[in-house]
Short mmCIF file of C-alpha atoms in Angstrom, two decimals:
data_model
loop_
_atom_site.label_atom_id
_atom_site.label_comp_id
_atom_site.label_asym_id
_atom_site.label_seq_id
_atom_site.Cartn_x
_atom_site.Cartn_y
_atom_site.Cartn_z
CA MET A 1 40.29 138.00 66.46
CA THR A 2 39.05 136.61 63.14
CA ARG A 3 35.46 137.72 63.89
CA LYS A 4 36.63 141.26 64.65
CA CYS A 5 38.60 141.48 61.40
CA LEU A 6 35.60 140.28 59.40
CA ALA A 7 33.39 142.83 61.15
CA ILE A 8 35.74 145.68 60.25
CA ALA A 9 35.97 144.51 56.64
CA GLY A 10 32.17 144.33 56.41
CA VAL A 11 31.82 147.86 57.76
CA VAL A 12 34.27 149.21 55.19
CA LEU A 13 32.45 147.50 52.31
CA LEU A 14 29.05 148.80 53.44
CA VAL A 15 30.27 152.37 53.82
CA VAL A 16 31.94 152.36 50.41
CA SER A 17 28.98 150.78 48.62
CA LEU A 18 26.36 153.06 50.17
CA ALA A 19 28.21 156.37 50.38
CA GLY A 20 26.63 159.04 48.20
CA CYS A 21 23.28 159.59 46.58
CA VAL A 22 23.42 160.43 42.89
CA THR A 23 20.77 160.42 40.19
CA ASP A 24 20.99 158.44 36.96
CA SER A 25 22.32 161.54 35.19
CA GLY A 26 25.23 161.76 37.60
CA TYR A 27 23.96 164.88 39.37
CA TYR A 28 23.24 165.10 43.07
CA ASP A 29 19.51 165.57 43.61
CA PRO A 30 18.97 167.05 47.07
CA TYR A 31 15.20 166.62 47.00
CA ARG A 32 15.36 162.88 46.31
CA SER A 33 18.21 162.51 48.77
CA ALA A 34 16.43 164.07 51.75
CA GLY A 35 14.33 161.03 52.62
CA ALA A 36 16.88 158.57 51.33
CA GLY A 37 19.52 160.08 53.58
CA ALA A 38 17.70 159.30 56.79
CA LEU A 39 16.31 155.93 55.64
CA GLY A 40 19.58 154.87 54.06
CA GLY A 41 21.48 156.02 57.12
CA ALA A 42 19.28 153.95 59.41
CA ALA A 43 19.51 150.87 57.18
CA THR A 44 23.27 151.19 56.84
CA GLY A 45 23.62 151.82 60.55
CA ALA A 46 21.57 148.74 61.37
CA ALA A 47 23.68 146.56 59.09
CA ILE A 48 26.91 147.93 60.49
CA GLY A 49 25.56 147.57 64.02
CA SER A 50 24.68 143.95 63.35
CA ILE A 51 28.20 143.22 62.17
CA ILE A 52 29.71 144.93 65.17
CA GLY A 53 27.20 143.23 67.47
CA ALA A 54 28.02 139.84 66.02
CA ALA A 55 31.69 140.44 66.65
CA THR A 56 30.99 141.37 70.26
CA GLY A 57 28.40 138.65 70.86
CA GLN A 58 25.44 141.09 71.06
CA PRO A 59 23.95 141.31 67.53
CA ALA A 60 20.53 142.64 68.58
CA THR A 61 21.95 145.50 70.61
CA GLY A 62 24.46 146.28 67.89
CA ALA A 63 21.73 146.53 65.23
CA TRP A 64 19.52 148.79 67.37
CA VAL A 65 22.35 151.18 68.22
CA GLY A 66 23.58 151.15 64.63
CA ALA A 67 20.14 152.01 63.26
CA ALA A 68 19.71 154.91 65.65
CA ALA A 69 23.13 156.33 64.91
CA GLY A 70 22.74 155.77 61.17
CA GLY A 71 19.39 157.56 61.13
CA VAL A 72 20.91 160.59 62.81
CA LEU A 73 23.90 160.66 60.49
CA GLY A 74 21.71 160.15 57.44
CA GLY A 75 19.51 163.06 58.49
CA VAL A 76 22.53 165.33 58.94
CA GLY A 77 23.85 164.37 55.51
CA ALA A 78 20.48 164.78 53.81
CA ALA A 79 19.35 167.75 51.75
CA LEU A 80 19.34 171.17 53.36
CA TYR A 81 17.95 172.97 50.29
CA ALA A 82 14.31 173.80 49.58
CA SER A 83 11.90 176.30 47.96
CA HIS A 84 13.60 176.59 44.58
CA ARG A 85 12.20 179.33 42.32
CA ASN A 86 13.17 180.58 38.87
CA SER A 87 11.51 183.61 37.24
CA GLU A 88 12.11 186.07 34.41
CA ILE A 89 13.17 189.59 35.37
CA ARG A 90 13.99 190.98 31.89
CA SER A 91 12.74 190.01 28.45
CA ARG A 92 15.20 189.25 25.68
CA GLN A 93 14.77 192.76 24.29
CA ALA A 94 15.40 194.43 27.66
CA ALA A 95 18.39 192.19 28.38
CA ALA A 96 19.84 192.85 24.92
CA GLN A 97 19.53 196.61 25.51
CA ALA A 98 21.24 196.32 28.88
CA TYR A 99 24.15 194.44 27.30
CA ASN A 100 24.12 196.41 24.02
CA TYR A 101 23.74 193.03 22.41
CA GLN A 102 23.09 192.82 18.67
CA GLY A 103 23.65 189.15 18.01
CA GLN A 104 27.43 189.11 18.36
CA GLY A 105 28.39 185.80 19.95
CA ASN A 106 26.82 184.48 23.14
CA VAL A 107 26.20 186.07 26.51
CA VAL A 108 26.22 183.77 29.53
CA SER A 109 26.54 185.88 32.65
CA VAL A 110 25.93 185.61 36.39
CA ASP A 111 25.03 189.25 36.95
CA ARG A 112 24.56 189.13 40.72
CA ALA A 113 24.80 186.59 43.54
CA SER A 114 23.45 187.13 47.03
CA ALA A 115 23.00 185.45 50.41
CA SER A 116 20.47 186.96 52.80
CA PRO A 117 20.33 187.66 55.58
CA GLY A 118 24.04 188.29 55.76
CA MET A 119 24.21 187.47 59.47
CA VAL A 120 22.55 184.28 60.74
CA ARG A 121 22.60 181.81 63.59
CA PRO A 122 22.95 178.01 63.36
CA GLY A 123 19.69 176.36 62.27
CA GLN A 124 18.37 179.46 60.49
CA PRO A 125 17.57 179.63 56.74
CA VAL A 126 19.60 181.61 54.22
CA ASN A 127 18.12 182.70 50.90
CA LEU A 128 20.61 182.16 48.08
CA GLY A 129 19.81 184.29 45.06
CA VAL A 130 21.32 184.81 41.63
CA ASP A 131 20.45 187.01 38.64
CA TYR A 132 21.73 185.71 35.33
CA THR A 133 21.46 186.52 31.63
CA ILE A 134 21.63 184.29 28.56
CA LEU A 135 21.58 185.73 25.02
CA THR A 136 22.27 183.79 21.82
CA PRO A 137 22.11 184.75 18.13
CA ASP A 138 19.49 182.12 17.30
CA ASN A 139 17.25 183.21 20.22
CA GLN A 140 16.33 179.61 21.07
CA PRO A 141 15.51 178.29 24.56
CA VAL A 142 18.69 177.34 26.40
CA SER A 143 19.16 174.55 28.93
CA ALA A 144 21.61 175.51 31.68
CA THR A 145 22.80 174.10 34.98
CA LEU A 146 22.97 176.25 38.10
CA GLU A 147 25.29 174.93 40.78
CA ARG A 148 25.77 176.34 44.26
CA GLU A 149 28.59 175.36 46.59
CA ILE A 150 28.87 176.50 50.20
CA ARG A 151 32.39 176.59 51.57
CA TYR A 152 33.87 177.31 54.97
CA GLN A 153 37.57 178.15 55.09
CA GLY A 154 37.86 176.72 51.58
CA ASN A 155 36.26 173.39 52.45
CA LEU A 156 33.00 172.24 50.87
CA VAL A 157 30.08 172.14 53.32
CA GLY A 158 27.64 169.34 52.50
CA SER A 159 26.83 168.57 48.87
CA PRO A 160 26.49 171.10 46.03
CA HIS A 161 22.98 172.08 44.97
CA ARG A 162 22.46 171.56 41.23
CA THR A 163 19.38 172.32 39.19
CA THR A 164 18.76 172.43 35.44
CA VAL A 165 16.64 175.22 33.97
CA THR A 166 15.46 175.75 30.40
CA ASN A 167 14.52 179.33 29.52
CA SER A 168 14.12 181.63 26.57
CA ASN A 169 16.74 184.33 26.06
CA GLY A 170 16.61 187.03 28.73
CA SER A 171 17.51 187.67 32.37
CA TYR A 172 16.27 185.53 35.24
CA ASN A 173 16.32 185.36 39.01
CA ASP A 174 16.89 182.00 40.67
CA THR A 175 16.57 181.45 44.41
CA VAL A 176 16.81 178.52 46.79
CA THR A 177 16.60 178.38 50.57
CA TYR A 178 19.47 176.78 52.47
CA SER A 179 18.90 175.71 56.08
CA LEU A 180 22.01 175.90 58.21
CA PRO A 181 22.78 172.84 60.34
CA SER A 182 22.12 173.44 64.03
CA ASN A 183 25.79 172.76 64.74
CA ALA A 184 27.19 175.10 62.08
CA THR A 185 30.58 176.54 63.03
CA PRO A 186 30.62 180.33 63.51
CA GLY A 187 32.47 182.27 60.81
CA VAL A 188 32.23 183.47 57.22
CA TYR A 189 30.79 181.10 54.61
CA THR A 190 31.28 181.60 50.87
CA VAL A 191 28.56 180.71 48.37
CA LEU A 192 29.92 179.98 44.90
CA THR A 193 27.26 180.12 42.18
CA ARG A 194 28.12 178.72 38.75
CA LEU A 195 26.03 178.90 35.56
CA SER A 196 26.97 176.39 32.86
CA SER A 197 25.55 175.77 29.38
CA ASN A 198 26.71 174.76 25.93
CA TYR A 199 27.14 178.47 25.22
CA GLY A 200 29.51 179.25 28.08
CA THR A 201 30.08 179.37 31.83
CA SER A 202 29.98 182.15 34.40
CA GLN A 203 30.25 182.28 38.17
CA ARG A 204 30.10 184.72 41.07
CA ASP A 205 30.56 184.54 44.83
CA ALA A 206 28.52 185.76 47.78
CA SER A 207 28.94 185.25 51.51
CA PHE A 208 27.15 185.13 54.84
CA THR A 209 28.33 185.02 58.43
CA VAL A 210 27.27 182.54 61.10
CA GLN A 211 27.27 184.05 64.59
#
């Protein structure tokens, strides 16, 4: 009985200590987490398996099973985002004309958000796009954070995708490819895109449907 209690306590401590993959800045980095997810999952699984195996009198088998299961779970929880691109679509002058901007205050706007194709199957990629505009009186380069959240029935799916971009004033298009898990539940998914900077915040939603 004592060995089983210790095993359970050890499992809890390992899960708590190793849950999550965050950069030094506090932001989730999906590209660094992709490999770490699978490797960390396998390592954690092996450790947990060893504890369970020890409690049952079969430590070797427990470690092997734990590593296999941990690797699978780590892979599922790893990054599903790739192919990030950010490009200018309007110069400052063109963006200022579109907004009738003459230096009054700041403009921080998500002009359009999209998810294409709009109808997909589990395991297929979805291109998440956003057009945004930043205009400031001093016309200096602005550092901003773009965050995308995918939600199903109001619940967050996986981890948010965050990236920091530094651009001159103007309008830009930002895209990233999201690969649906092979076991994605059919239904409508909402993509919330948020643009944040020291000059303001803006957000817009898009959606896609999993068949």
